[in-house]
Amino acid sequence: MPHEPALHHPTPITRPPALAHPTAAPISVLPTGTGIAWVTLPDGTRTLAYTHPTPTDLAPAPAPPATVPGWAKTTALLAPTVGGGIGAAGIGISYAAPGLIAMAEALWALVALIAAGAALPLILRTGRSTRGRGAAPVQHITQHVTATGLFGRATGTLNNR
């Protein structure tokens, strides 16, 4: 066997460099609800894959907590205002109380004065006797007033007997 020369190719054949496998994003970075999840294949390999929704995924979301109604917020905001107004009124009444008491006493004194003034002529009349003196003649005054129309000028006569 003769020695055969090796066939040489003008350009050497090189292998491509090994491709670096991109790393997958952690599951926490993936958006939720996309149907992508880590799954374990029958041969034990874990990989990201599209998944079908499970009945627990389709369950309705729990109702959000009930919010406070608007009327309750308004009432809660008005309560301190009303309470403050009542407190201010109480303070004002406490400052005005001595004056009110003095005014009440003055009004009672005025009532007593009016009562005494009304009773004085009655007391004086009962003290007089008509015996010994002649009775004073009774005087009669008659007045006659006439007016014509709604805004007419009134005229009158006075008869003193």
PDB file of N, CA, C and O in Angstrom, residues 20 26 30-31 34 36-37 40 69 72-73 75 78 82 96 101-102 111 123 125 127 129 136 139 144 150-151 160:
ATOM      1  N   ALA A  20     -23.908  29.822  24.606  1.00  0.00           N
ATOM      2  CA  ALA A  20     -24.270  29.976  26.018  1.00  0.00           C
ATOM      3  C   ALA A  20     -25.782  29.965  26.115  1.00  0.00           C
ATOM      4  O   ALA A  20     -26.463  30.680  25.395  1.00  0.00           O
ATOM      5  N   PRO A  26     -36.272  34.555  36.914  1.00  0.00           N
ATOM      6  CA  PRO A  26     -36.917  33.867  38.038  1.00  0.00           C
ATOM      7  C   PRO A  26     -38.432  33.991  37.938  1.00  0.00           C
ATOM      8  O   PRO A  26     -38.949  34.942  37.373  1.00  0.00           O
ATOM      9  N   LEU A  30     -41.700  37.013  36.527  1.00  0.00           N
ATOM     10  CA  LEU A  30     -42.729  36.819  35.506  1.00  0.00           C
ATOM     11  C   LEU A  30     -44.057  37.402  35.976  1.00  0.00           C
ATOM     12  O   LEU A  30     -44.402  37.306  37.147  1.00  0.00           O
ATOM     13  N   PRO A  31     -44.799  37.994  35.058  1.00  0.00           N
ATOM     14  CA  PRO A  31     -46.104  38.520  35.469  1.00  0.00           C
ATOM     15  C   PRO A  31     -47.044  37.390  35.844  1.00  0.00           C
ATOM     16  O   PRO A  31     -47.023  36.328  35.234  1.00  0.00           O
ATOM     17  N   THR A  34     -50.332  34.900  33.630  1.00  0.00           N
ATOM     18  CA  THR A  34     -50.036  34.750  32.209  1.00  0.00           C
ATOM     19  C   THR A  34     -50.152  33.313  31.739  1.00  0.00           C
ATOM     20  O   THR A  34     -50.060  33.049  30.556  1.00  0.00           O
ATOM     21  N   ILE A  36     -47.927  31.036  32.555  1.00  0.00           N
ATOM     22  CA  ILE A  36     -46.566  30.502  32.509  1.00  0.00           C
ATOM     23  C   ILE A  36     -46.175  30.099  33.918  1.00  0.00           C
ATOM     24  O   ILE A  36     -46.353  30.872  34.855  1.00  0.00           O
ATOM     25  N   ALA A  37     -45.613  28.887  34.051  1.00  0.00           N
ATOM     26  CA  ALA A  37     -45.219  28.399  35.369  1.00  0.00           C
ATOM     27  C   ALA A  37     -44.086  27.398  35.217  1.00  0.00           C
ATOM     28  O   ALA A  37     -43.834  26.872  34.124  1.00  0.00           O
ATOM     29  N   THR A  40     -42.396  20.343  36.048  1.00  0.00           N
ATOM     30  CA  THR A  40     -41.422  19.244  36.069  1.00  0.00           C
ATOM     31  C   THR A  40     -41.863  18.217  35.041  1.00  0.00           C
ATOM     32  O   THR A  40     -42.977  17.689  35.102  1.00  0.00           O
ATOM     33  N   PRO A  69     -69.439  54.308  53.876  1.00  0.00           N
ATOM     34  CA  PRO A  69     -70.357  55.106  53.064  1.00  0.00           C
ATOM     35  C   PRO A  69     -70.119  56.604  53.261  1.00  0.00           C
ATOM     36  O   PRO A  69     -69.594  57.042  54.285  1.00  0.00           O
ATOM     37  N   ALA A  72     -71.599  58.329  56.344  1.00  0.00           N
ATOM     38  CA  ALA A  72     -70.886  58.085  57.602  1.00  0.00           C
ATOM     39  C   ALA A  72     -69.673  59.004  57.719  1.00  0.00           C
ATOM     40  O   ALA A  72     -69.369  59.516  58.802  1.00  0.00           O
ATOM     41  N   LYS A  73     -68.995  59.236  56.591  1.00  0.00           N
ATOM     42  CA  LYS A  73     -67.850  60.153  56.610  1.00  0.00           C
ATOM     43  C   LYS A  73     -68.313  61.567  56.942  1.00  0.00           C
ATOM     44  O   LYS A  73     -67.682  62.267  57.735  1.00  0.00           O
ATOM     45  N   THR A  75     -71.008  62.472  58.574  1.00  0.00           N
ATOM     46  CA  THR A  75     -71.416  62.530  59.977  1.00  0.00           C
ATOM     47  C   THR A  75     -70.200  62.575  60.890  1.00  0.00           C
ATOM     48  O   THR A  75     -70.177  63.328  61.869  1.00  0.00           O
ATOM     49  N   LEU A  78     -68.837  66.039  60.814  1.00  0.00           N
ATOM     50  CA  LEU A  78     -69.692  67.050  61.437  1.00  0.00           C
ATOM     51  C   LEU A  78     -69.755  66.916  62.951  1.00  0.00           C
ATOM     52  O   LEU A  78     -70.005  67.891  63.648  1.00  0.00           O
ATOM     53  N   VAL A  82     -70.215  70.062  65.538  1.00  0.00           N
ATOM     54  CA  VAL A  82     -71.421  70.255  66.352  1.00  0.00           C
ATOM     55  C   VAL A  82     -71.062  70.233  67.835  1.00  0.00           C
ATOM     56  O   VAL A  82     -71.537  71.060  68.629  1.00  0.00           O
ATOM     57  N   ALA A  96     -72.603  84.392  80.646  1.00  0.00           N
ATOM     58  CA  ALA A  96     -73.789  85.247  80.678  1.00  0.00           C
ATOM     59  C   ALA A  96     -74.684  84.972  81.876  1.00  0.00           C
ATOM     60  O   ALA A  96     -75.588  85.757  82.168  1.00  0.00           O
ATOM     61  N   ILE A 101     -79.155  86.176  85.610  1.00  0.00           N
ATOM     62  CA  ILE A 101     -79.755  86.105  86.950  1.00  0.00           C
ATOM     63  C   ILE A 101     -80.130  87.504  87.434  1.00  0.00           C
ATOM     64  O   ILE A 101     -81.221  87.722  87.975  1.00  0.00           O
ATOM     65  N   ALA A 102     -79.242  88.483  87.204  1.00  0.00           N
ATOM     66  CA  ALA A 102     -79.537  89.859  87.612  1.00  0.00           C
ATOM     67  C   ALA A 102     -80.734  90.410  86.842  1.00  0.00           C
ATOM     68  O   ALA A 102     -81.591  91.100  87.415  1.00  0.00           O
ATOM     69  N   VAL A 111     -92.148  93.468  88.149  1.00  0.00           N
ATOM     70  CA  VAL A 111     -93.476  92.866  88.307  1.00  0.00           C
ATOM     71  C   VAL A 111     -94.067  93.252  89.656  1.00  0.00           C
ATOM     72  O   VAL A 111     -95.260  93.590  89.763  1.00  0.00           O
ATOM     73  N   ILE A 123    -106.333 100.195  97.191  1.00  0.00           N
ATOM     74  CA  ILE A 123    -106.116 100.373  98.636  1.00  0.00           C
ATOM     75  C   ILE A 123    -106.581 101.753  99.063  1.00  0.00           C
ATOM     76  O   ILE A 123    -107.230 101.922 100.097  1.00  0.00           O
ATOM     77  N   ARG A 125    -108.870 103.645  97.620  1.00  0.00           N
ATOM     78  CA  ARG A 125    -110.317 103.753  97.520  1.00  0.00           C
ATOM     79  C   ARG A 125    -111.011 103.137  98.716  1.00  0.00           C
ATOM     80  O   ARG A 125    -112.024 103.637  99.184  1.00  0.00           O
ATOM     81  N   GLY A 127    -109.942 102.943 101.621  1.00  0.00           N
ATOM     82  CA  GLY A 127    -109.702 103.756 102.814  1.00  0.00           C
ATOM     83  C   GLY A 127    -110.605 104.979 102.877  1.00  0.00           C
ATOM     84  O   GLY A 127    -110.843 105.526 103.940  1.00  0.00           O
ATOM     85  N   SER A 129    -113.972 107.128 102.892  1.00  0.00           N
ATOM     86  CA  SER A 129    -115.390 106.919 103.207  1.00  0.00           C
ATOM     87  C   SER A 129    -116.180 108.069 102.616  1.00  0.00           C
ATOM     88  O   SER A 129    -115.722 109.204 102.577  1.00  0.00           O
ATOM     89  N   ALA A 136    -118.617 113.097  95.140  1.00  0.00           N
ATOM     90  CA  ALA A 136    -118.289 113.917  93.976  1.00  0.00           C
ATOM     91  C   ALA A 136    -119.226 113.538  92.846  1.00  0.00           C
ATOM     92  O   ALA A 136    -119.596 112.370  92.710  1.00  0.00           O
ATOM     93  N   GLN A 139    -118.831 112.244  86.358  1.00  0.00           N
ATOM     94  CA  GLN A 139    -118.644 112.999  85.122  1.00  0.00           C
ATOM     95  C   GLN A 139    -118.725 112.032  83.945  1.00  0.00           C
ATOM     96  O   GLN A 139    -118.107 110.972  83.959  1.00  0.00           O
ATOM     97  N   HIS A 144    -117.677 111.489  69.756  1.00  0.00           N
ATOM     98  CA  HIS A 144    -118.247 110.999  68.510  1.00  0.00           C
ATOM     99  C   HIS A 144    -117.228 111.278  67.405  1.00  0.00           C
ATOM    100  O   HIS A 144    -116.888 112.434  67.164  1.00  0.00           O
ATOM    101  N   LEU A 150    -111.248 104.913  53.238  1.00  0.00           N
ATOM    102  CA  LEU A 150    -110.230 104.119  53.917  1.00  0.00           C
ATOM    103  C   LEU A 150    -109.173 104.999  54.559  1.00  0.00           C
ATOM    104  O   LEU A 150    -108.749 104.772  55.682  1.00  0.00           O
ATOM    105  N   PHE A 151    -108.758 106.043  53.851  1.00  0.00           N
ATOM    106  CA  PHE A 151    -107.737 106.938  54.387  1.00  0.00           C
ATOM    107  C   PHE A 151    -108.313 108.323  54.672  1.00  0.00           C
ATOM    108  O   PHE A 151    -107.595 109.315  54.667  1.00  0.00           O
ATOM    109  N   ASN A 160    -118.808 117.023  77.080  1.00  0.00           N
ATOM    110  CA  ASN A 160    -118.471 116.887  78.487  1.00  0.00           C
ATOM    111  C   ASN A 160    -119.669 117.273  79.293  1.00  0.00           C
ATOM    112  O   ASN A 160    -120.063 118.425  79.329  1.00  0.00           O
TER     113      ASN A 160
END
